[in-house]
Coordinates of C-alpha atoms in Angstrom, one line a residue:
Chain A
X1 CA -13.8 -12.1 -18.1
X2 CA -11.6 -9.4 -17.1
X3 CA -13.2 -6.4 -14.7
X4 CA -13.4 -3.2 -16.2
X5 CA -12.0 -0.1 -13.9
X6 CA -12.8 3.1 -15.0
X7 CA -10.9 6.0 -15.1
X8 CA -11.8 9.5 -14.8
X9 CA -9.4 11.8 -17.0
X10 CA -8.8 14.8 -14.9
X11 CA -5.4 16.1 -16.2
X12 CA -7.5 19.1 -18.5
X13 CA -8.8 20.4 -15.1
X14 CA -7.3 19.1 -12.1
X15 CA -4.0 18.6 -13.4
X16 CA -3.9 22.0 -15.2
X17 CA -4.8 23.9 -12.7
X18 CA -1.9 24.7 -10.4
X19 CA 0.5 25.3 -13.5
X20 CA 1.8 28.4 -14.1
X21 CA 2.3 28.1 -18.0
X22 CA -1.2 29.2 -18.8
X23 CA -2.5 27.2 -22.2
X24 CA -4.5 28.7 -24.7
X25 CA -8.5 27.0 -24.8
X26 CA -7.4 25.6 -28.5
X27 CA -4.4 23.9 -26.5
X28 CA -6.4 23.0 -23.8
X29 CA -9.1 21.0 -26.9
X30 CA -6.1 19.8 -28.4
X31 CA -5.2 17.6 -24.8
X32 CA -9.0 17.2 -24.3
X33 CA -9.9 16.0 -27.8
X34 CA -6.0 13.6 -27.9
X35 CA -7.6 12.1 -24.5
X36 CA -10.8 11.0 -26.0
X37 CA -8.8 9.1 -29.0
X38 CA -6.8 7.5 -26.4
X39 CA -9.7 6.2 -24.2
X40 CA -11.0 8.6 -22.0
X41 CA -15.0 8.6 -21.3
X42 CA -15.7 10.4 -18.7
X43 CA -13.4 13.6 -18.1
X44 CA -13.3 16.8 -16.1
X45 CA -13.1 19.2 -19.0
X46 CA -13.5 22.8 -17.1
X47 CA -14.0 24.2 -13.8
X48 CA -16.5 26.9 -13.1
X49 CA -14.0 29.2 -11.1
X50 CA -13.7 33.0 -11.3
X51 CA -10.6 32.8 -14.2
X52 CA -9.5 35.6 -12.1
X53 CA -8.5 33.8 -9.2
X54 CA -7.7 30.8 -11.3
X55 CA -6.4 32.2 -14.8
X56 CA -6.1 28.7 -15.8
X57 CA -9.5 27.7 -15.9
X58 CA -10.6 30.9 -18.0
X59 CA -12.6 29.7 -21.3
X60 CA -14.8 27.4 -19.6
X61 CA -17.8 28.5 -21.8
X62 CA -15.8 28.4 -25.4
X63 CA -14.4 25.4 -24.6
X64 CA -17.7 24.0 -23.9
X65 CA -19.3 25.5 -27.0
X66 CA -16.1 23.5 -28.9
X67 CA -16.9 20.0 -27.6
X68 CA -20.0 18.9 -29.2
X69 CA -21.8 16.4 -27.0
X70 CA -21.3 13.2 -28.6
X71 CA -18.1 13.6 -28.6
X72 CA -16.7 12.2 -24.8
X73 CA -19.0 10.3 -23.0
X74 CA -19.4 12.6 -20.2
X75 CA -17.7 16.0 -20.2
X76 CA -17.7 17.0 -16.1
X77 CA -17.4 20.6 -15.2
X78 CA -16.4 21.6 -11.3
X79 CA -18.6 23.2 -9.3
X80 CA -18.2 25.6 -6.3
X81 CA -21.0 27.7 -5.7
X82 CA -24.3 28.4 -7.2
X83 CA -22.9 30.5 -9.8
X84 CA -21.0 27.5 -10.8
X85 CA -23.6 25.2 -10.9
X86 CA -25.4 27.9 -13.2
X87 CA -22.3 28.1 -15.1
X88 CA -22.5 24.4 -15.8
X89 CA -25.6 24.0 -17.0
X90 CA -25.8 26.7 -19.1
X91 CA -22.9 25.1 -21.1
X92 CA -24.2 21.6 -21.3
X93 CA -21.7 19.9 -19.1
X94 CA -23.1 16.0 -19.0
X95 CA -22.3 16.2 -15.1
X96 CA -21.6 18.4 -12.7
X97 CA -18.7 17.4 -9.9
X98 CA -19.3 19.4 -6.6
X99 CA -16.4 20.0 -4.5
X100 CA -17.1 20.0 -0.6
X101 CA -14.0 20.2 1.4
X102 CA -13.2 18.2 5.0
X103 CA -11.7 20.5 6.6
X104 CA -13.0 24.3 7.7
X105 CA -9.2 25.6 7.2
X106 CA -9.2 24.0 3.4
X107 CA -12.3 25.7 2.9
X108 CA -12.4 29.1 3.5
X109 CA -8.8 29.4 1.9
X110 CA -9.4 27.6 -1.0
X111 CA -13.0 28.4 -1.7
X112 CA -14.2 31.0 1.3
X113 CA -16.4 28.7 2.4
X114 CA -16.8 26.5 5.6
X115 CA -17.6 22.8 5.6
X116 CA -21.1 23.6 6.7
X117 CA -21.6 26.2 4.2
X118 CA -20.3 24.1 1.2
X119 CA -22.7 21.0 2.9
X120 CA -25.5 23.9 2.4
X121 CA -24.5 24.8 -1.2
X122 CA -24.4 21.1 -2.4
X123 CA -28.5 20.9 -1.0
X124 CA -29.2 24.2 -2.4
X125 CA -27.8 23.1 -6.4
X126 CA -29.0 19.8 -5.6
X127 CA -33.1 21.3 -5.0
X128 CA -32.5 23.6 -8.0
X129 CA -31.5 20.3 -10.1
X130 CA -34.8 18.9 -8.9
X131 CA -36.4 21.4 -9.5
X132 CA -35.2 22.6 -12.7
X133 CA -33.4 20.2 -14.1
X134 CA -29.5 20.4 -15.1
X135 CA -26.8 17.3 -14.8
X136 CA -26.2 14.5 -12.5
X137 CA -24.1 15.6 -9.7
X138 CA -21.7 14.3 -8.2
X139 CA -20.0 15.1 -4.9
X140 CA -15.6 15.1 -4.7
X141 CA -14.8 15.1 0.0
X142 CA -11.6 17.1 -1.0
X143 CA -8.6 17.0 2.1
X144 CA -10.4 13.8 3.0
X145 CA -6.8 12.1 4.3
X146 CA -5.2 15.5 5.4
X147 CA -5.5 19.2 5.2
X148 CA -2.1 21.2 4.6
X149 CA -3.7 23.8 7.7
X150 CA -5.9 22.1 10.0
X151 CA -4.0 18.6 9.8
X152 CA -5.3 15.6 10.5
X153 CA -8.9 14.4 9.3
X154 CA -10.8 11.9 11.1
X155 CA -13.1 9.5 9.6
X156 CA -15.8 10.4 11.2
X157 CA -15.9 13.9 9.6
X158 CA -15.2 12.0 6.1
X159 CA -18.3 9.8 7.0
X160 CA -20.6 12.6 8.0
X161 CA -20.0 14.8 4.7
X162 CA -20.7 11.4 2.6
X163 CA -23.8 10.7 4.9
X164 CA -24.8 14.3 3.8
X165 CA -24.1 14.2 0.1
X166 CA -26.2 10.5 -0.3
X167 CA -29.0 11.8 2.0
X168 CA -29.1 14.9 -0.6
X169 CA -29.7 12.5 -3.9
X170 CA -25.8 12.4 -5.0
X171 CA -25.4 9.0 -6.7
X172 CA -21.6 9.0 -7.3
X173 CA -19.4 10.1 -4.1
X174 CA -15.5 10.8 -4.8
X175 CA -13.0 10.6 -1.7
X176 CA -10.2 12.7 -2.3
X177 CA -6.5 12.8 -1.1
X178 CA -5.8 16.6 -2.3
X179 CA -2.4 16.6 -0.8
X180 CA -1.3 13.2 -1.0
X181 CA -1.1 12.3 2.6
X182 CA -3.0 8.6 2.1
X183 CA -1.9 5.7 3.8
X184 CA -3.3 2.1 1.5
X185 CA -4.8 1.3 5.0
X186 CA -6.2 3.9 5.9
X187 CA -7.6 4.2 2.4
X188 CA -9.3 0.8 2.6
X189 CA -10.4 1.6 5.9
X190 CA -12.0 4.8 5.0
X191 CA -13.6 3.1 1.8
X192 CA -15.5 0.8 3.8
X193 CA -16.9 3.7 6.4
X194 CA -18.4 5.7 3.9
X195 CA -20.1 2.5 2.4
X196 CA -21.5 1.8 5.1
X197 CA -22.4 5.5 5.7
X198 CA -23.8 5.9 1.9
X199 CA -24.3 2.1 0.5
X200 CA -26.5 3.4 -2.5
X201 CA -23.5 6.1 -3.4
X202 CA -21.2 5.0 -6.5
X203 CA -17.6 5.7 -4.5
X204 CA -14.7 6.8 -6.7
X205 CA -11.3 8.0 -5.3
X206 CA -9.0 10.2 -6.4
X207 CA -5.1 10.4 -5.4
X208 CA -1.9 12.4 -5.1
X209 CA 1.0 10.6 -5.6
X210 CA 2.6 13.6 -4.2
X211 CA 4.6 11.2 -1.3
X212 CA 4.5 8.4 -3.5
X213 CA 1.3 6.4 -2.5
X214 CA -1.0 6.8 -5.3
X215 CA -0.7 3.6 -6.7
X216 CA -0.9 1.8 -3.8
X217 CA -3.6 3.5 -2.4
X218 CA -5.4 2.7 -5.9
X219 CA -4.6 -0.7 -5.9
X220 CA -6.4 -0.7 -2.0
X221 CA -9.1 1.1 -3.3
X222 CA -9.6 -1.5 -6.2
X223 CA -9.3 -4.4 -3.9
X224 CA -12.1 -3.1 -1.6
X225 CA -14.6 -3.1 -4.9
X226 CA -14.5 0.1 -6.2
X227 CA -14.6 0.9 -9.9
X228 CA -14.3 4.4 -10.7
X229 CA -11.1 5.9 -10.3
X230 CA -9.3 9.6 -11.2
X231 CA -6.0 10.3 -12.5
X232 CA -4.3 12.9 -14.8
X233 CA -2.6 12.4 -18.0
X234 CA 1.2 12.5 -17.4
X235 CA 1.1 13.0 -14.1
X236 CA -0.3 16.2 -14.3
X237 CA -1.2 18.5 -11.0
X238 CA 1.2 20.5 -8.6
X239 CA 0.6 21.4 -5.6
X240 CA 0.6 24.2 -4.2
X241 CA 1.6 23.1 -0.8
X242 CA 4.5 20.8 -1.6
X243 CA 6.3 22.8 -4.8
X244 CA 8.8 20.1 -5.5
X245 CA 6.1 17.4 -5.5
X246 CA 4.4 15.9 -8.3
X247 CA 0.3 15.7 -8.6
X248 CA -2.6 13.4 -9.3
X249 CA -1.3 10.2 -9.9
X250 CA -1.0 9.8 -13.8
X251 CA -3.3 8.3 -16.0
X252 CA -0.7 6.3 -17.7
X253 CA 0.7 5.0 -14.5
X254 CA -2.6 3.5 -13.3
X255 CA -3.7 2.0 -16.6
X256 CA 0.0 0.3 -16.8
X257 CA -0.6 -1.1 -13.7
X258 CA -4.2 -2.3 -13.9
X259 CA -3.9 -3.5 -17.4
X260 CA -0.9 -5.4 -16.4
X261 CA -2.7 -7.7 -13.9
X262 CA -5.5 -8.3 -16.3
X263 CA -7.6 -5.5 -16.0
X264 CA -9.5 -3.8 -18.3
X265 CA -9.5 0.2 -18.8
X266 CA -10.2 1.2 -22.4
X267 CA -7.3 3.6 -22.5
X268 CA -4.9 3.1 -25.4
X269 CA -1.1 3.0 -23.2
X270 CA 1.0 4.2 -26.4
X271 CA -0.9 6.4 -26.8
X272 CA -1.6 8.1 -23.2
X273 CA 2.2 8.1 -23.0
X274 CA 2.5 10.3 -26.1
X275 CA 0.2 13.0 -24.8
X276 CA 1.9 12.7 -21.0
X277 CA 5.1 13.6 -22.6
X278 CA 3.8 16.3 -25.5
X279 CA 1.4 18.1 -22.8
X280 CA 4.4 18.0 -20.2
X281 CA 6.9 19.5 -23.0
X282 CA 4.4 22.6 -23.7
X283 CA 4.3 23.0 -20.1
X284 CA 7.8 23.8 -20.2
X285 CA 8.4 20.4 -17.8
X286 CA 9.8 16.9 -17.3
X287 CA 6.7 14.4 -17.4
X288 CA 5.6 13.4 -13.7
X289 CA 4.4 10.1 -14.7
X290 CA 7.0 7.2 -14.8
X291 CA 5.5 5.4 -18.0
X292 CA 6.7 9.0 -19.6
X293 CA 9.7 8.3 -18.5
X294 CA 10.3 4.5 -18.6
X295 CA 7.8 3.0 -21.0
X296 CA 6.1 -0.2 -20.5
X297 CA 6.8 -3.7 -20.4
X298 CA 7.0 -5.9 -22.3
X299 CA 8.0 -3.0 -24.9
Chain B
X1 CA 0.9 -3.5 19.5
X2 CA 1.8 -2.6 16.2
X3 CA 3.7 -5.1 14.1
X4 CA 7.1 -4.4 13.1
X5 CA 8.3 -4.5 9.5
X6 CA 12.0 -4.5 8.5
X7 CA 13.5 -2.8 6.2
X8 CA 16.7 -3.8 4.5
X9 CA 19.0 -0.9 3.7
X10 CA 20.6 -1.4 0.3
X11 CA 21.2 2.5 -0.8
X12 CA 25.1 1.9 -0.2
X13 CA 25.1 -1.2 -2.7
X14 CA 22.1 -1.6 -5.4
X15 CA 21.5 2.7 -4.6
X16 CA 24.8 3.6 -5.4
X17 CA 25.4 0.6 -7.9
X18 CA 24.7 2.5 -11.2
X19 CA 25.6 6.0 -10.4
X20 CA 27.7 7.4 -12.2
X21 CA 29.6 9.7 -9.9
X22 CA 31.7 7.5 -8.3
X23 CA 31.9 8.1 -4.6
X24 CA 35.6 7.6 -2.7
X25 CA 35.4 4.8 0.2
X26 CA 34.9 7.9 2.7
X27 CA 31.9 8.9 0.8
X28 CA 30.2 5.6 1.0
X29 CA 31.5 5.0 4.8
X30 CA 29.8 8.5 5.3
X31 CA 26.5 7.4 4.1
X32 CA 26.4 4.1 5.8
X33 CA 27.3 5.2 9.2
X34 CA 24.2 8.2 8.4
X35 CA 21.7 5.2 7.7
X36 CA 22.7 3.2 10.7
X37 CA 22.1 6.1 13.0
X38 CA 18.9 6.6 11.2
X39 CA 17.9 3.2 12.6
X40 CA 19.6 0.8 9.3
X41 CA 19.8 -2.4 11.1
X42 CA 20.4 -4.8 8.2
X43 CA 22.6 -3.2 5.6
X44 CA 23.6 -4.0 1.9
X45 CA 27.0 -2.4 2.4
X46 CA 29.2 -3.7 0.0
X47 CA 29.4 -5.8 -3.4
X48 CA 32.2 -8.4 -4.1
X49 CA 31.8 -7.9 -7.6
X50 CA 35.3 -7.2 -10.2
X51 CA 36.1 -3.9 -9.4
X52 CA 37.1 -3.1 -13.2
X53 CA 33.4 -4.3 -14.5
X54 CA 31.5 -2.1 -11.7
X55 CA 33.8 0.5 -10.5
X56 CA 31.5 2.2 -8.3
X57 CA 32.0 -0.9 -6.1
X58 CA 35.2 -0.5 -5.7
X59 CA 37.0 -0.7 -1.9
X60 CA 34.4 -3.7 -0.3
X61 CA 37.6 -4.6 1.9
X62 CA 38.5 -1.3 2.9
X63 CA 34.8 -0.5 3.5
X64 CA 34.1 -3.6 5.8
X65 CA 37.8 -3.1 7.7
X66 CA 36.5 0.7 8.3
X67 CA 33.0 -1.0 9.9
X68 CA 33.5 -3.3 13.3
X69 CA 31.1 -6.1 13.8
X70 CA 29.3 -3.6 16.6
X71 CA 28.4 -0.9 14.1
X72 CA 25.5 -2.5 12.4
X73 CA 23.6 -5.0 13.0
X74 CA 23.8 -6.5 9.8
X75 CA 26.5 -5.8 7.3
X76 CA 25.3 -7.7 4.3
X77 CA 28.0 -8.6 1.1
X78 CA 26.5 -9.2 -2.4
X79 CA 28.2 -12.0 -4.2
X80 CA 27.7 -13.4 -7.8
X81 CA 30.5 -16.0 -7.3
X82 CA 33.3 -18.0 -5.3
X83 CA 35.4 -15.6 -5.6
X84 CA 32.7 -13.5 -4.3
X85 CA 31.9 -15.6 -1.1
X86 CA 35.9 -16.0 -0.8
X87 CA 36.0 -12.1 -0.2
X88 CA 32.7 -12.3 1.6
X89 CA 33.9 -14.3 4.4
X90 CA 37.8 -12.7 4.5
X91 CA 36.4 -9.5 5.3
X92 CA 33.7 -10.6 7.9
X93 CA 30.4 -9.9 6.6
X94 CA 27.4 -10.7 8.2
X95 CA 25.4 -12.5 5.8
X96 CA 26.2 -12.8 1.9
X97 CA 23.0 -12.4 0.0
X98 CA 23.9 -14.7 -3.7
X99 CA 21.7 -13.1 -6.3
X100 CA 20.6 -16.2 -8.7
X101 CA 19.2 -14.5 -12.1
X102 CA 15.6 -15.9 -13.0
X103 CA 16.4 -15.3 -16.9
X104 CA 19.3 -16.9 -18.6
X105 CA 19.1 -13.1 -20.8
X106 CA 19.8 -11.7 -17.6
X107 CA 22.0 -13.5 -16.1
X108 CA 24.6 -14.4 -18.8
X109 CA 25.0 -10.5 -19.7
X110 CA 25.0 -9.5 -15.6
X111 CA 26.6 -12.6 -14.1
X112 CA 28.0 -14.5 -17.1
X113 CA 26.3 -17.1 -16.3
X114 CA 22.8 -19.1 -16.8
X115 CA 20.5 -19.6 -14.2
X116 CA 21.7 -23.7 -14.0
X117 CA 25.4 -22.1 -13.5
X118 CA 24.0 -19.7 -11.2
X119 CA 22.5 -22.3 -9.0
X120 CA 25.4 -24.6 -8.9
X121 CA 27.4 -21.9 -7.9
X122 CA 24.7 -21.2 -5.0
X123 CA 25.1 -24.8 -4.0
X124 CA 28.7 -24.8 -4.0
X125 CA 29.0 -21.9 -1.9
X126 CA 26.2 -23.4 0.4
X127 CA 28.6 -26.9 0.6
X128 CA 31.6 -24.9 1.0
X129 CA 29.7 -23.0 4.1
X130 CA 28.5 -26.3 5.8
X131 CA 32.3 -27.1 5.4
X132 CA 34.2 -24.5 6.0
X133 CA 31.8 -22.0 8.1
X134 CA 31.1 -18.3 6.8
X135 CA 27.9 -16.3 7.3
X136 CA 24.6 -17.1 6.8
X137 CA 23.6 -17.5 3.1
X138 CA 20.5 -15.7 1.8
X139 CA 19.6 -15.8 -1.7
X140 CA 17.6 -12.9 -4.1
X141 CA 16.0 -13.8 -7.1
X142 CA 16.5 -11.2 -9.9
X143 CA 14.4 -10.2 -12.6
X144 CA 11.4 -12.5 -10.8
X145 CA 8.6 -10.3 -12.7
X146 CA 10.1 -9.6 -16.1
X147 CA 13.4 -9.0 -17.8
X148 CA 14.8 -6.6 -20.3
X149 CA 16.6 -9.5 -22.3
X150 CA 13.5 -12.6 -22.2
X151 CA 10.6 -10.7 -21.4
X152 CA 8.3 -12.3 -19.1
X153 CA 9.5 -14.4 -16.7
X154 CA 7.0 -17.3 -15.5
X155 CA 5.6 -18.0 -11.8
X156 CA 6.8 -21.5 -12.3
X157 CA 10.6 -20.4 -12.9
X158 CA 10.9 -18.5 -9.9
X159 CA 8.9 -20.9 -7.5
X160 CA 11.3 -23.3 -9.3
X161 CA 14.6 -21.2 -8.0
X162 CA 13.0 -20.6 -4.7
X163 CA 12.6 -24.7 -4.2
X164 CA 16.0 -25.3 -4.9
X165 CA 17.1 -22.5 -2.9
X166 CA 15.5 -23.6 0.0
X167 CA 16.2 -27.3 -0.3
X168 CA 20.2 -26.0 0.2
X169 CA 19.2 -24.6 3.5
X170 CA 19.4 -20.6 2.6
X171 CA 17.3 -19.5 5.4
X172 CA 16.0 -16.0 3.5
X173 CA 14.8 -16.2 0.0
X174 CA 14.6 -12.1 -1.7
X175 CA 12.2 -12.5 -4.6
X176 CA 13.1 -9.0 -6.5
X177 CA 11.4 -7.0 -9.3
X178 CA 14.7 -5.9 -10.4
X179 CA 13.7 -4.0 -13.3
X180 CA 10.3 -2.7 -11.8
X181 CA 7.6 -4.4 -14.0
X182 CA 5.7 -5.9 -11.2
X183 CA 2.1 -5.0 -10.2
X184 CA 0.5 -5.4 -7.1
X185 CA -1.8 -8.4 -8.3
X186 CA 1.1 -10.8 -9.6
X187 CA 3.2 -9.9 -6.4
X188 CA 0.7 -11.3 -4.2
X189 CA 0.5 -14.5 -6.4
X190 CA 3.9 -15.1 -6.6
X191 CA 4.4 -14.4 -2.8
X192 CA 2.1 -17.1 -2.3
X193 CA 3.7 -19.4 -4.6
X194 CA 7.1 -19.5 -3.5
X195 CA 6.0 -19.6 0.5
X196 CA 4.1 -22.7 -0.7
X197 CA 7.4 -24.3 -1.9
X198 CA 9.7 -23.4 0.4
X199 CA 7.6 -23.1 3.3
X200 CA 10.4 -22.7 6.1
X201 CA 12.5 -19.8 4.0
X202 CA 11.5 -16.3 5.6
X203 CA 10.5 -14.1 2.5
X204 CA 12.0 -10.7 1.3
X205 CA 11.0 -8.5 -0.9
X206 CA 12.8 -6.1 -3.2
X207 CA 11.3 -3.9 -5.5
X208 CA 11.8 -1.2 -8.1
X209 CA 10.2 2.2 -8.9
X210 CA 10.7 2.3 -12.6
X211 CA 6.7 2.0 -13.5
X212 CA 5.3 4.0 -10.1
X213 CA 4.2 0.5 -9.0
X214 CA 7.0 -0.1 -5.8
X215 CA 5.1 1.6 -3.2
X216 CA 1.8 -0.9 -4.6
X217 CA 3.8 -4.2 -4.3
X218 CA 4.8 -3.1 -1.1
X219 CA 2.2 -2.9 0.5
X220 CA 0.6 -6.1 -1.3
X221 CA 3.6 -7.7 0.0
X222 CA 3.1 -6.3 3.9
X223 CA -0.5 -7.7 3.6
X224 CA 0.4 -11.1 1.9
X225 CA 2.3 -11.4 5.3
X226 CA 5.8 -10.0 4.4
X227 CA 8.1 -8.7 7.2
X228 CA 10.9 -8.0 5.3
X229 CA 11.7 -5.3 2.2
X230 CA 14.4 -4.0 0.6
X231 CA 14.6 -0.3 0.4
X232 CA 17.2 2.2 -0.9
X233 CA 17.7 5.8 1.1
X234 CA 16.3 8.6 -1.6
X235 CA 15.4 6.3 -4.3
X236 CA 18.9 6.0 -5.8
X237 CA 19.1 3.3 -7.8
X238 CA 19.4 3.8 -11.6
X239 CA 18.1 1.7 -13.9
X240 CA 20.7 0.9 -17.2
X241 CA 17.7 -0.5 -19.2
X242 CA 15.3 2.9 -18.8
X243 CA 18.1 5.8 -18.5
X244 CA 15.5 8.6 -17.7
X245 CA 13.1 6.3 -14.9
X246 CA 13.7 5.9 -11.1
X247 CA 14.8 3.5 -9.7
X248 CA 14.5 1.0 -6.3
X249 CA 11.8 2.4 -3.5
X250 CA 13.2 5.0 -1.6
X251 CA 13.4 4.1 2.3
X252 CA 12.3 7.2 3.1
X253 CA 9.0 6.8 1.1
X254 CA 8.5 3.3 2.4
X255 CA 9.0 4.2 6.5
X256 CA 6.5 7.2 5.3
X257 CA 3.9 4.5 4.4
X258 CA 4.4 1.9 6.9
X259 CA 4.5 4.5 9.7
X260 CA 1.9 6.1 8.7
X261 CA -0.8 3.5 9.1
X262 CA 0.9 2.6 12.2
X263 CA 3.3 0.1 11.5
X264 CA 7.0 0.5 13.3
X265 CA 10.1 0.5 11.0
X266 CA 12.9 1.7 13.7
X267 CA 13.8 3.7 11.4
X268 CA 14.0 8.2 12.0
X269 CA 11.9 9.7 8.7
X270 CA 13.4 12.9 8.9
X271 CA 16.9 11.8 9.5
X272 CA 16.1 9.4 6.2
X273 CA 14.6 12.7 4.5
X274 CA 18.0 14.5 4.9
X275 CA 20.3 11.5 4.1
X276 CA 18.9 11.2 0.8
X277 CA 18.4 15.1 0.1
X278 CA 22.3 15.1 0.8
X279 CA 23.7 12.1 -1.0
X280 CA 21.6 12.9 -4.0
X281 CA 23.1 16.2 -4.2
X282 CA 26.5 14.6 -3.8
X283 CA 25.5 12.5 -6.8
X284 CA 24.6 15.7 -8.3
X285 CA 20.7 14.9 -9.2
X286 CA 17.4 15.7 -7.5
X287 CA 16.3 13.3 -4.9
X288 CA 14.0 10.5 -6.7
X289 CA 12.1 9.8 -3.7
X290 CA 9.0 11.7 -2.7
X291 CA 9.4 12.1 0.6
X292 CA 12.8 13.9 -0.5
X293 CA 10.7 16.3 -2.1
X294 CA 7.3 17.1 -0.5
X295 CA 8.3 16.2 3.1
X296 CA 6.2 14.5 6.3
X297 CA 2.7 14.9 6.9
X298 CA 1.8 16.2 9.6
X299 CA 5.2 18.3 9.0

């Protein structure tokens, strides 16, 4: 029997996000509602941002209100801040995805916050989950390979934020290679620290492919036992600090790859292809993916 | 001490091969000589195909006379046939790498040949070495993980090439993804396959980009014990059976990689960076590698 790898779908969030052709909430259902026919069951849907600061992510709440629960498995919505995490359970969100960065620079540009304050915002939503109730929560170590202003990011740091997170009740830790800087050794590597550092943690990663490592680095990640894996639908995500490069790795890409050792996914290939391609055309753009662009094999 | 992987050079042959701006002789001796001061140390510089079928090849002899024996290390001719090796050894190449087609689809539209042709031929130019003299023989194996004419291409055909390869004394064996199908999985199995059966023939690796998957099987290659990968500066490299996809890994992308997590290369990543910026702009595209576009990290 084959072993299943999931995949998170975070092109509706995390692949949307940086682009400047901003896409009505019925577009962004269309993509969201095209993903779950082709396979996706778990998928960041929204982001609980100020849409003023990020006009992208405006219409969290409608497009909440428009995605009755049984329709994906889990519908994620990121959190920053307490407002955020009030945001998201408000709307209904099946899991909350808490975003503490690695690096103080990363931080306090991107969400005004230092490492040790975003460490002290994760325990504060996690005691009103306890307390109150709300989603599963689930922690994403942004920068955790690289950080465009402070540079390099040791393990240890990496380690200690994950240490933090499982001591705090988070049952699913993400890694995340926000600029695409990831070495497939240093990924293993830094797979097996933050085991060690949170054994009881689910891990999932999530890659760039923004200097053309993604796939490797998923393929390393996959090798050293984890299961859980993010990517965007046709390649999906800029970045801000490399303008020429593409994003997350795309979903298509990764599902070709796994499925073609033997894998299973549960995403329909055809079919992902088709959206990479119609969601990169109303974005004005080529697709980023290479399925979009090449197809699979055998035909 | 960190171990030291080469890479093979072939922007100036299988790069330029499918272009179709055709570059003059002192277009192609411009780019070579760049590469070898970028640290190029093995070289596919020329192809002794018919000028009239592959025009871009045009000029092997006027390319080797214009490259003494002290320039590079390696000056390495491509050759399909006698006539091939003939030219090969006139104009003094280093080695001639014989490509042997693992499809009969393949090879009888490419070559005009089957693979039983295509090995005879290997083995006649092997006999008239041992005879006559020349340089030393390598061979690559095309279209190992799939081909656009027969589809799949079994583990048993290629080990079966590689045997026979080896049992004619060809010291190198390339096993190549020509049309970038392979994943990371099926590399390592086939890797360890044909080392089993030809045990004392060093193994190279040559892979595509066409499916995102090069950078994957690279690195599954390094860790299955590999020393020794193609690589073409800025990811030229078309590919005639997907128009709009990328092509073979881009140098740049793999010394990014391999350096990265510490491995040496020889090779100078920003000097690689602007070679391929400037001879993709000479071919009048956007660079397909990703180091062409994003840049180092740490810049």
């Amino acid at each position: 029997m084959s072993r299943f790898i999931q995949i998170v779908e975070v092109g509706p969030r995390d692949g949307l996000q940086n682009e400047k052709t901003i896409l009505s909430v019925e577009d962004k259902l269309d993509l969201i509602r095209a993903l779950e026919t082709a396979g996706a069951r778990r998928m960041e849907v929204v982001s609980f941002v100020n849409p003023n600061r990020v006009p992208q992510m405006a219409g969290a709440e409608d497009i909440m209100a428009a995605l009755p629960a049984d329709r994906v498995q889990s519908r994620i919505g990121l959190v920053l801040n307490m407002r955020g995490w009030e945001r998201c359970v408000s709307t209904g969100c099946d899991e909350a995805n808490v975003v503490v960065c690695a690096s103080d620079g990363f931080g306090v540009k991107n969400q005004g916050a230092t490492v040790r304050q975003q460490i002290d915002t994760l325990a504060a939503i996690a005691e009103r989950q306890a307390v109150e109730g709300g989603p599963p929560i689930t922690a994403t170590i942004s920068v955790a390979f690289g950080c465009p202003f402070d540079g390099e990011i040791s393990q240890d740091q990496v380690v200690a934020i994950a240490r933090e997170a499982a001591a705090l009740g988070v049952r699913e830790i993400a890694v995340a290679d926000t600029i695409g800087v990831a070495d497939p050794w240093t990924v293993r590597q830094r797979i097996e620290a933050v085991r060690a550092a949170a054994p009881d943690a689910r891990l999932r990663m999530h890659f760039h492919d923004t200097r053309n490592t993604g796939l490797a680095n998923a393929f390393a990640s996959v090798e050293a036992g984890v299961d859980v894996l993010d990517a965007s639908v046709g390649g999906l995500g800029g970045c801000p600090f490399a303008p020429a490069a593409t994003g997350n790795i795309g979903t298509e890409d990764l599902v070709y790859m796994l499925e073609r050792a033997g894998f299973e996914t549960g995403y329909d290939l055809a079919a992902l292809i088709r959206i990479g391609r119609d969601i990169s055309a109303k974005l004005g753009k080529a697709p980023a993916s290479s399925l979009a662009r090449a197809g699979g094999f055998p035909a």
